[in-house]
PDB file of C-alpha atoms in Angstrom:
ATOM      1  CA  UNK Z  22      -3.379 -13.024  -9.261  1.00 60.00           C
ATOM      2  CA  UNK Z  23      -1.654 -10.773 -11.772  1.00 57.00           C
ATOM      3  CA  UNK Z  24      -3.855  -8.205 -13.321  1.00 58.00           C
ATOM      4  CA  UNK Z  25      -1.976  -5.624 -15.543  1.00 55.00           C
ATOM      5  CA  UNK Z  26       1.856  -5.439 -16.073  1.00 53.00           C
ATOM      6  CA  UNK Z  27       2.104  -1.295 -14.864  1.00 55.00           C
ATOM      7  CA  UNK Z  28       5.164  -0.730 -16.699  1.00 55.00           C
ATOM      8  CA  UNK Z  29       3.244  -1.226 -20.384  1.00 61.00           C
ATOM      9  CA  UNK Z  30       0.020   1.647 -18.278  1.00 50.00           C
ATOM     10  CA  UNK Z  31       0.382   5.620 -18.788  1.00 59.00           C
ATOM     11  CA  UNK Z  32      -0.353   7.186 -15.495  1.00 51.00           C
ATOM     12  CA  UNK Z  33      -3.895   7.945 -16.395  1.00 63.00           C
ATOM     13  CA  UNK Z  34      -4.184   4.388 -17.174  1.00 62.00           C
ATOM     14  CA  UNK Z  35      -2.802   3.047 -14.001  1.00 51.00           C
ATOM     15  CA  UNK Z  36      -5.499   5.371 -12.079  1.00 55.00           C
ATOM     16  CA  UNK Z  37      -8.316   4.423 -13.965  1.00 62.00           C
ATOM     17  CA  UNK Z  38      -6.938   0.630 -12.995  1.00 63.00           C
ATOM     18  CA  UNK Z  39      -6.971   1.833  -9.268  1.00 61.00           C
ATOM     19  CA  UNK Z  40     -10.496   2.813  -9.309  1.00 67.00           C
ATOM     20  CA  UNK Z  41     -11.502  -0.811 -10.263  1.00 81.00           C
ATOM     21  CA  UNK Z  42     -10.721  -1.932  -6.555  1.00 95.00           C
ATOM     22  CA  UNK Z  43      -9.733  -1.208  -3.095  1.00 97.00           C
ATOM     23  CA  UNK Z  44      -5.903  -0.486  -2.930  1.00 96.00           C
ATOM     24  CA  UNK Z  45      -3.948  -0.287  -0.246  1.00 96.00           C
ATOM     25  CA  UNK Z  46      -3.637   3.050   0.915  1.00 93.00           C
ATOM     26  CA  UNK Z  47      -7.727   3.003   0.449  1.00 97.00           C
ATOM     27  CA  UNK Z  48      -7.665   0.517   3.372  1.00 98.00           C
ATOM     28  CA  UNK Z  49      -6.984   3.684   5.984  1.00 97.00           C
ATOM     29  CA  UNK Z  50      -9.639   5.418   4.682  1.00 97.00           C
ATOM     30  CA  UNK Z  51     -12.068   2.916   4.616  1.00 98.00           C
ATOM     31  CA  UNK Z  52     -10.827   2.199   8.255  1.00 97.00           C
ATOM     32  CA  UNK Z  53     -11.034   6.349   8.906  1.00 97.00           C
ATOM     33  CA  UNK Z  54      -7.377   6.512   9.718  1.00 97.00           C
ATOM     34  CA  UNK Z  55      -6.633   8.633   7.132  1.00 95.00           C
ATOM     35  CA  UNK Z  56      -5.699  11.614   7.783  1.00 93.00           C
ATOM     36  CA  UNK Z  57      -5.840  12.495   4.225  1.00 92.00           C
ATOM     37  CA  UNK Z  58      -9.143  11.268   2.624  1.00 95.00           C
ATOM     38  CA  UNK Z  59     -12.410  10.119   4.167  1.00 96.00           C
ATOM     39  CA  UNK Z  60     -14.635   7.055   3.545  1.00 97.00           C
ATOM     40  CA  UNK Z  61     -17.207   9.472   1.844  1.00 97.00           C
ATOM     41  CA  UNK Z  62     -14.777  10.680  -0.156  1.00 96.00           C
ATOM     42  CA  UNK Z  63     -13.259   7.773  -1.141  1.00 96.00           C
ATOM     43  CA  UNK Z  64     -16.775   6.613  -1.905  1.00 97.00           C
ATOM     44  CA  UNK Z  65     -17.225   9.593  -4.027  1.00 96.00           C
ATOM     45  CA  UNK Z  66     -13.985   8.773  -5.742  1.00 94.00           C
ATOM     46  CA  UNK Z  67     -14.450   5.144  -6.612  1.00 94.00           C
ATOM     47  CA  UNK Z  68     -18.061   5.559  -8.025  1.00 94.00           C
ATOM     48  CA  UNK Z  69     -16.908   8.207 -10.448  1.00 91.00           C
ATOM     49  CA  UNK Z  70     -19.217  11.067  -8.524  1.00 93.00           C
ATOM     50  CA  UNK Z  71     -15.579  13.185  -7.828  1.00 91.00           C
ATOM     51  CA  UNK Z  72     -12.033  12.700  -9.775  1.00 88.00           C
ATOM     52  CA  UNK Z  73      -9.548  11.533  -7.357  1.00 84.00           C
ATOM     53  CA  UNK Z  74      -7.533  14.720  -6.700  1.00 83.00           C
ATOM     54  CA  UNK Z  75      -4.064  14.270  -8.803  1.00 81.00           C
ATOM     55  CA  UNK Z  76      -1.317  14.401  -6.889  1.00 79.00           C
ATOM     56  CA  UNK Z  77       1.746  13.755  -8.628  1.00 81.00           C
ATOM     57  CA  UNK Z  78       3.115  17.005  -9.396  1.00 86.00           C
ATOM     58  CA  UNK Z  79       3.660  17.274  -5.823  1.00 88.00           C
ATOM     59  CA  UNK Z  80       6.900  17.989  -4.244  1.00 87.00           C
ATOM     60  CA  UNK Z  81       7.003  15.607  -1.510  1.00 85.00           C
ATOM     61  CA  UNK Z  82       4.777  12.767  -3.747  1.00 86.00           C
ATOM     62  CA  UNK Z  83       7.604  13.478  -6.583  1.00 90.00           C
ATOM     63  CA  UNK Z  84      10.817  13.253  -4.049  1.00 86.00           C
ATOM     64  CA  UNK Z  85       8.746   9.453  -2.487  1.00 86.00           C
ATOM     65  CA  UNK Z  86       8.889   8.227  -5.905  1.00 90.00           C
ATOM     66  CA  UNK Z  87      12.618   9.322  -6.720  1.00 92.00           C
ATOM     67  CA  UNK Z  88      14.358   8.138  -3.219  1.00 94.00           C
ATOM     68  CA  UNK Z  89      12.033   4.565  -3.583  1.00 96.00           C
ATOM     69  CA  UNK Z  90      14.825   2.683  -5.088  1.00 97.00           C
ATOM     70  CA  UNK Z  91      16.927   4.672  -2.338  1.00 96.00           C
ATOM     71  CA  UNK Z  92      14.965   3.674   0.489  1.00 97.00           C
ATOM     72  CA  UNK Z  93      15.110  -0.129  -0.971  1.00 98.00           C
ATOM     73  CA  UNK Z  94      18.947  -0.200  -1.614  1.00 98.00           C
ATOM     74  CA  UNK Z  95      18.623   1.041   2.294  1.00 98.00           C
ATOM     75  CA  UNK Z  96      16.741  -1.364   3.336  1.00 98.00           C
ATOM     76  CA  UNK Z  97      19.350  -4.486   1.695  1.00 98.00           C
ATOM     77  CA  UNK Z  98      21.986  -2.882   2.902  1.00 98.00           C
ATOM     78  CA  UNK Z  99      20.630  -2.950   6.800  1.00 97.00           C
ATOM     79  CA  UNK Z 100      19.094  -6.409   6.894  1.00 98.00           C
ATOM     80  CA  UNK Z 101      21.449  -8.594   4.617  1.00 98.00           C
ATOM     81  CA  UNK Z 102      17.701  -9.152   2.400  1.00 98.00           C
ATOM     82  CA  UNK Z 103      17.080  -9.102  -1.364  1.00 98.00           C
ATOM     83  CA  UNK Z 104      13.653  -7.680  -2.916  1.00 98.00           C
ATOM     84  CA  UNK Z 105      12.999  -6.826  -6.427  1.00 98.00           C
ATOM     85  CA  UNK Z 106       9.977  -5.166  -8.207  1.00 95.00           C
ATOM     86  CA  UNK Z 107       6.643  -6.528  -9.211  1.00 92.00           C
ATOM     87  CA  UNK Z 108       5.710  -4.704 -11.741  1.00 88.00           C
ATOM     88  CA  UNK Z 109       1.957  -5.748 -11.598  1.00 90.00           C
ATOM     89  CA  UNK Z 110      -1.049  -4.794 -10.225  1.00 91.00           C
ATOM     90  CA  UNK Z 111      -2.528  -7.637  -8.197  1.00 94.00           C
ATOM     91  CA  UNK Z 112      -5.464  -8.851  -6.824  1.00 94.00           C
ATOM     92  CA  UNK Z 113      -6.917 -11.256  -3.855  1.00 96.00           C
ATOM     93  CA  UNK Z 114      -8.114 -14.285  -5.528  1.00 94.00           C
ATOM     94  CA  UNK Z 115     -10.838 -14.846  -3.573  1.00 96.00           C
ATOM     95  CA  UNK Z 116     -11.444 -11.306  -3.496  1.00 96.00           C
ATOM     96  CA  UNK Z 117     -10.966  -9.627  -6.765  1.00 95.00           C
ATOM     97  CA  UNK Z 118     -11.994  -6.050  -5.403  1.00 96.00           C
ATOM     98  CA  UNK Z 119      -8.860  -5.863  -3.194  1.00 97.00           C
ATOM     99  CA  UNK Z 120      -5.827  -5.141  -5.128  1.00 96.00           C
ATOM    100  CA  UNK Z 121      -2.265  -3.810  -4.364  1.00 95.00           C
ATOM    101  CA  UNK Z 122       0.751  -2.398  -6.664  1.00 93.00           C
ATOM    102  CA  UNK Z 123       3.776  -3.075  -3.998  1.00 96.00           C
ATOM    103  CA  UNK Z 124       6.751  -1.210  -3.950  1.00 96.00           C
ATOM    104  CA  UNK Z 125       8.586  -4.615  -3.811  1.00 98.00           C
ATOM    105  CA  UNK Z 126       8.966  -8.098  -2.510  1.00 98.00           C
ATOM    106  CA  UNK Z 127      11.080 -10.451  -1.471  1.00 98.00           C
ATOM    107  CA  UNK Z 128      12.098 -13.843  -0.176  1.00 98.00           C
ATOM    108  CA  UNK Z 129      12.979 -14.189   3.055  1.00 98.00           C
ATOM    109  CA  UNK Z 130      16.176 -17.403   4.067  1.00 96.00           C
ATOM    110  CA  UNK Z 131      13.875 -19.758   5.208  1.00 97.00           C
ATOM    111  CA  UNK Z 132      11.618 -19.016   1.928  1.00 98.00           C
ATOM    112  CA  UNK Z 133       9.298 -17.099   3.617  1.00 98.00           C
ATOM    113  CA  UNK Z 134       8.026 -14.142   1.539  1.00 98.00           C
ATOM    114  CA  UNK Z 135       7.685 -10.499   1.940  1.00 98.00           C
ATOM    115  CA  UNK Z 136       6.178  -7.179   1.103  1.00 98.00           C
ATOM    116  CA  UNK Z 137       9.072  -4.069   1.575  1.00 98.00           C
ATOM    117  CA  UNK Z 138       6.729  -1.220   1.119  1.00 98.00           C
ATOM    118  CA  UNK Z 139       9.424   2.476   0.916  1.00 97.00           C
ATOM    119  CA  UNK Z 140       8.305   5.609   2.931  1.00 96.00           C
ATOM    120  CA  UNK Z 141      10.055   8.690   3.238  1.00 95.00           C
ATOM    121  CA  UNK Z 142       9.176  11.731   5.052  1.00 94.00           C
ATOM    122  CA  UNK Z 143       9.521  14.845   6.821  1.00 90.00           C
ATOM    123  CA  UNK Z 144      11.832  15.319  10.199  1.00 89.00           C
ATOM    124  CA  UNK Z 145       8.358  16.731  11.319  1.00 86.00           C
ATOM    125  CA  UNK Z 146       6.470  13.208  11.305  1.00 88.00           C
ATOM    126  CA  UNK Z 147       9.761  11.504  13.519  1.00 86.00           C
ATOM    127  CA  UNK Z 148       7.610  11.188  16.419  1.00 89.00           C
ATOM    128  CA  UNK Z 149       5.293   8.927  14.752  1.00 93.00           C
ATOM    129  CA  UNK Z 150       8.150   6.142  13.929  1.00 95.00           C
ATOM    130  CA  UNK Z 151       9.164   6.256  17.299  1.00 93.00           C
ATOM    131  CA  UNK Z 152       9.737   2.945  19.337  1.00 91.00           C
ATOM    132  CA  UNK Z 153       7.609  -0.106  17.760  1.00 91.00           C
ATOM    133  CA  UNK Z 154       5.096   2.503  16.299  1.00 93.00           C
ATOM    134  CA  UNK Z 155       4.392   3.010  13.042  1.00 96.00           C
ATOM    135  CA  UNK Z 156       1.319   5.479  11.202  1.00 96.00           C
ATOM    136  CA  UNK Z 157      -1.870   3.229  11.546  1.00 97.00           C
ATOM    137  CA  UNK Z 158      -2.603   3.931   7.431  1.00 96.00           C
ATOM    138  CA  UNK Z 159       0.866   2.401   6.732  1.00 97.00           C
ATOM    139  CA  UNK Z 160       0.392  -0.144   9.090  1.00 98.00           C
ATOM    140  CA  UNK Z 161      -3.568  -0.992   7.131  1.00 98.00           C
ATOM    141  CA  UNK Z 162      -1.745   0.146   3.721  1.00 98.00           C
ATOM    142  CA  UNK Z 163       1.357  -3.430   4.195  1.00 98.00           C
ATOM    143  CA  UNK Z 164      -1.479  -5.460   6.304  1.00 98.00           C
ATOM    144  CA  UNK Z 165      -4.155  -4.995   2.375  1.00 98.00           C
ATOM    145  CA  UNK Z 166      -1.290  -6.372   0.231  1.00 98.00           C
ATOM    146  CA  UNK Z 167      -0.351  -9.148   2.724  1.00 98.00           C
ATOM    147  CA  UNK Z 168      -4.489 -10.369   2.249  1.00 98.00           C
ATOM    148  CA  UNK Z 169      -3.866  -9.455  -1.813  1.00 97.00           C
ATOM    149  CA  UNK Z 170      -1.233 -11.409  -1.795  1.00 97.00           C
ATOM    150  CA  UNK Z 171      -1.207 -14.255   0.769  1.00 97.00           C
ATOM    151  CA  UNK Z 172       3.179 -13.318   1.550  1.00 98.00           C
ATOM    152  CA  UNK Z 173       3.893 -14.189   4.904  1.00 98.00           C
ATOM    153  CA  UNK Z 174       5.274 -10.566   6.534  1.00 98.00           C
ATOM    154  CA  UNK Z 175       5.997  -7.243   4.993  1.00 98.00           C
ATOM    155  CA  UNK Z 176       8.136  -4.755   6.139  1.00 98.00           C
ATOM    156  CA  UNK Z 177       8.142  -0.795   6.033  1.00 98.00           C
ATOM    157  CA  UNK Z 178      11.097   0.984   5.779  1.00 98.00           C
ATOM    158  CA  UNK Z 179      11.358   4.512   5.718  1.00 97.00           C
ATOM    159  CA  UNK Z 180      13.551   7.391   5.417  1.00 96.00           C
ATOM    160  CA  UNK Z 181      12.965  10.259   7.832  1.00 95.00           C
ATOM    161  CA  UNK Z 182      14.548  14.129   6.633  1.00 92.00           C
ATOM    162  CA  UNK Z 183      16.805  12.469   5.215  1.00 88.00           C
ATOM    163  CA  UNK Z 184      18.631  11.707   9.127  1.00 91.00           C
ATOM    164  CA  UNK Z 185      17.157   8.716  10.064  1.00 95.00           C
ATOM    165  CA  UNK Z 186      16.346   5.287   8.264  1.00 97.00           C
ATOM    166  CA  UNK Z 187      13.729   2.929  10.330  1.00 97.00           C
ATOM    167  CA  UNK Z 188      12.339  -0.230   9.627  1.00 98.00           C
ATOM    168  CA  UNK Z 189       9.345  -2.258  10.758  1.00 98.00           C
ATOM    169  CA  UNK Z 190       8.179  -5.474  10.752  1.00 98.00           C
ATOM    170  CA  UNK Z 191       3.952  -5.979   9.920  1.00 98.00           C
ATOM    171  CA  UNK Z 192       2.262  -9.479  10.717  1.00 98.00           C
ATOM    172  CA  UNK Z 193      -1.012 -10.162   9.882  1.00 97.00           C
ATOM    173  CA  UNK Z 194      -3.346 -12.114  12.458  1.00 97.00           C
ATOM    174  CA  UNK Z 195      -6.637 -13.961  11.447  1.00 97.00           C
ATOM    175  CA  UNK Z 196      -8.678 -11.011  13.424  1.00 98.00           C
ATOM    176  CA  UNK Z 197      -7.192  -8.651  11.713  1.00 97.00           C
ATOM    177  CA  UNK Z 198      -6.830  -9.779   8.286  1.00 98.00           C
ATOM    178  CA  UNK Z 199     -11.509 -11.031   8.871  1.00 98.00           C
ATOM    179  CA  UNK Z 200     -11.639  -7.784  10.277  1.00 98.00           C
ATOM    180  CA  UNK Z 201     -10.098  -6.215   6.808  1.00 98.00           C
ATOM    181  CA  UNK Z 202     -12.280  -8.136   4.257  1.00 98.00           C
ATOM    182  CA  UNK Z 203     -15.151  -7.377   5.999  1.00 98.00           C
ATOM    183  CA  UNK Z 204     -14.782  -3.906   6.451  1.00 98.00           C
ATOM    184  CA  UNK Z 205     -13.534  -3.620   2.197  1.00 98.00           C
ATOM    185  CA  UNK Z 206     -16.149  -5.932   1.265  1.00 98.00           C
ATOM    186  CA  UNK Z 207     -19.136  -3.872   2.760  1.00 98.00           C
ATOM    187  CA  UNK Z 208     -17.473  -1.096   1.042  1.00 98.00           C
ATOM    188  CA  UNK Z 209     -17.637  -2.334  -2.040  1.00 97.00           C
ATOM    189  CA  UNK Z 210     -21.054  -2.971  -1.559  1.00 97.00           C
ATOM    190  CA  UNK Z 211     -21.512   0.096  -1.141  1.00 97.00           C
ATOM    191  CA  UNK Z 212     -19.886   1.280  -4.177  1.00 96.00           C
ATOM    192  CA  UNK Z 213     -21.183  -1.181  -6.259  1.00 95.00           C
ATOM    193  CA  UNK Z 214     -24.764  -0.871  -5.697  1.00 96.00           C
ATOM    194  CA  UNK Z 215     -24.168   3.558  -5.392  1.00 93.00           C
ATOM    195  CA  UNK Z 216     -25.838   3.399  -1.998  1.00 91.00           C
TER     196      UNK Z 216
END
């Protein structure tokens, strides 16, 4: 379900809308695996007890935003799959507090819908992406998006230190889906009741 078109929103309006639900980057904090934010800090932000830090001015964030299109184009070149922007804040129809701002979406040759999450990182993080590995907080972000959208699967494409490009497929099973929904529902109840 579409909530709002993000192209028509200011950055401040977008940040305010994010307070109204649980986004993909919040999932890792709720599950205790986000390296930058705890569940307690997230609760304080969602209940308005503290302001969310504005990281939009950080160089890594600026570069990530500017390179998102390049990562999407590299993904298309590597896979032959086409992707497009979805400029809406999305919400799950059964759990409307579960929201998503996905980077890109597409449909494969079999008619299955997928999400593409575009990432960039420094070469120092390369080991986290070796083999089948994906940093867990990023994997949870895509799993959350799959629950929100109902899409068939997702990809994470990551440009590592401008030297290596990796693509990882993410699939959602019922056990993981139920666990995420349960944990996020419990967390959102604590936000709404301010407990």
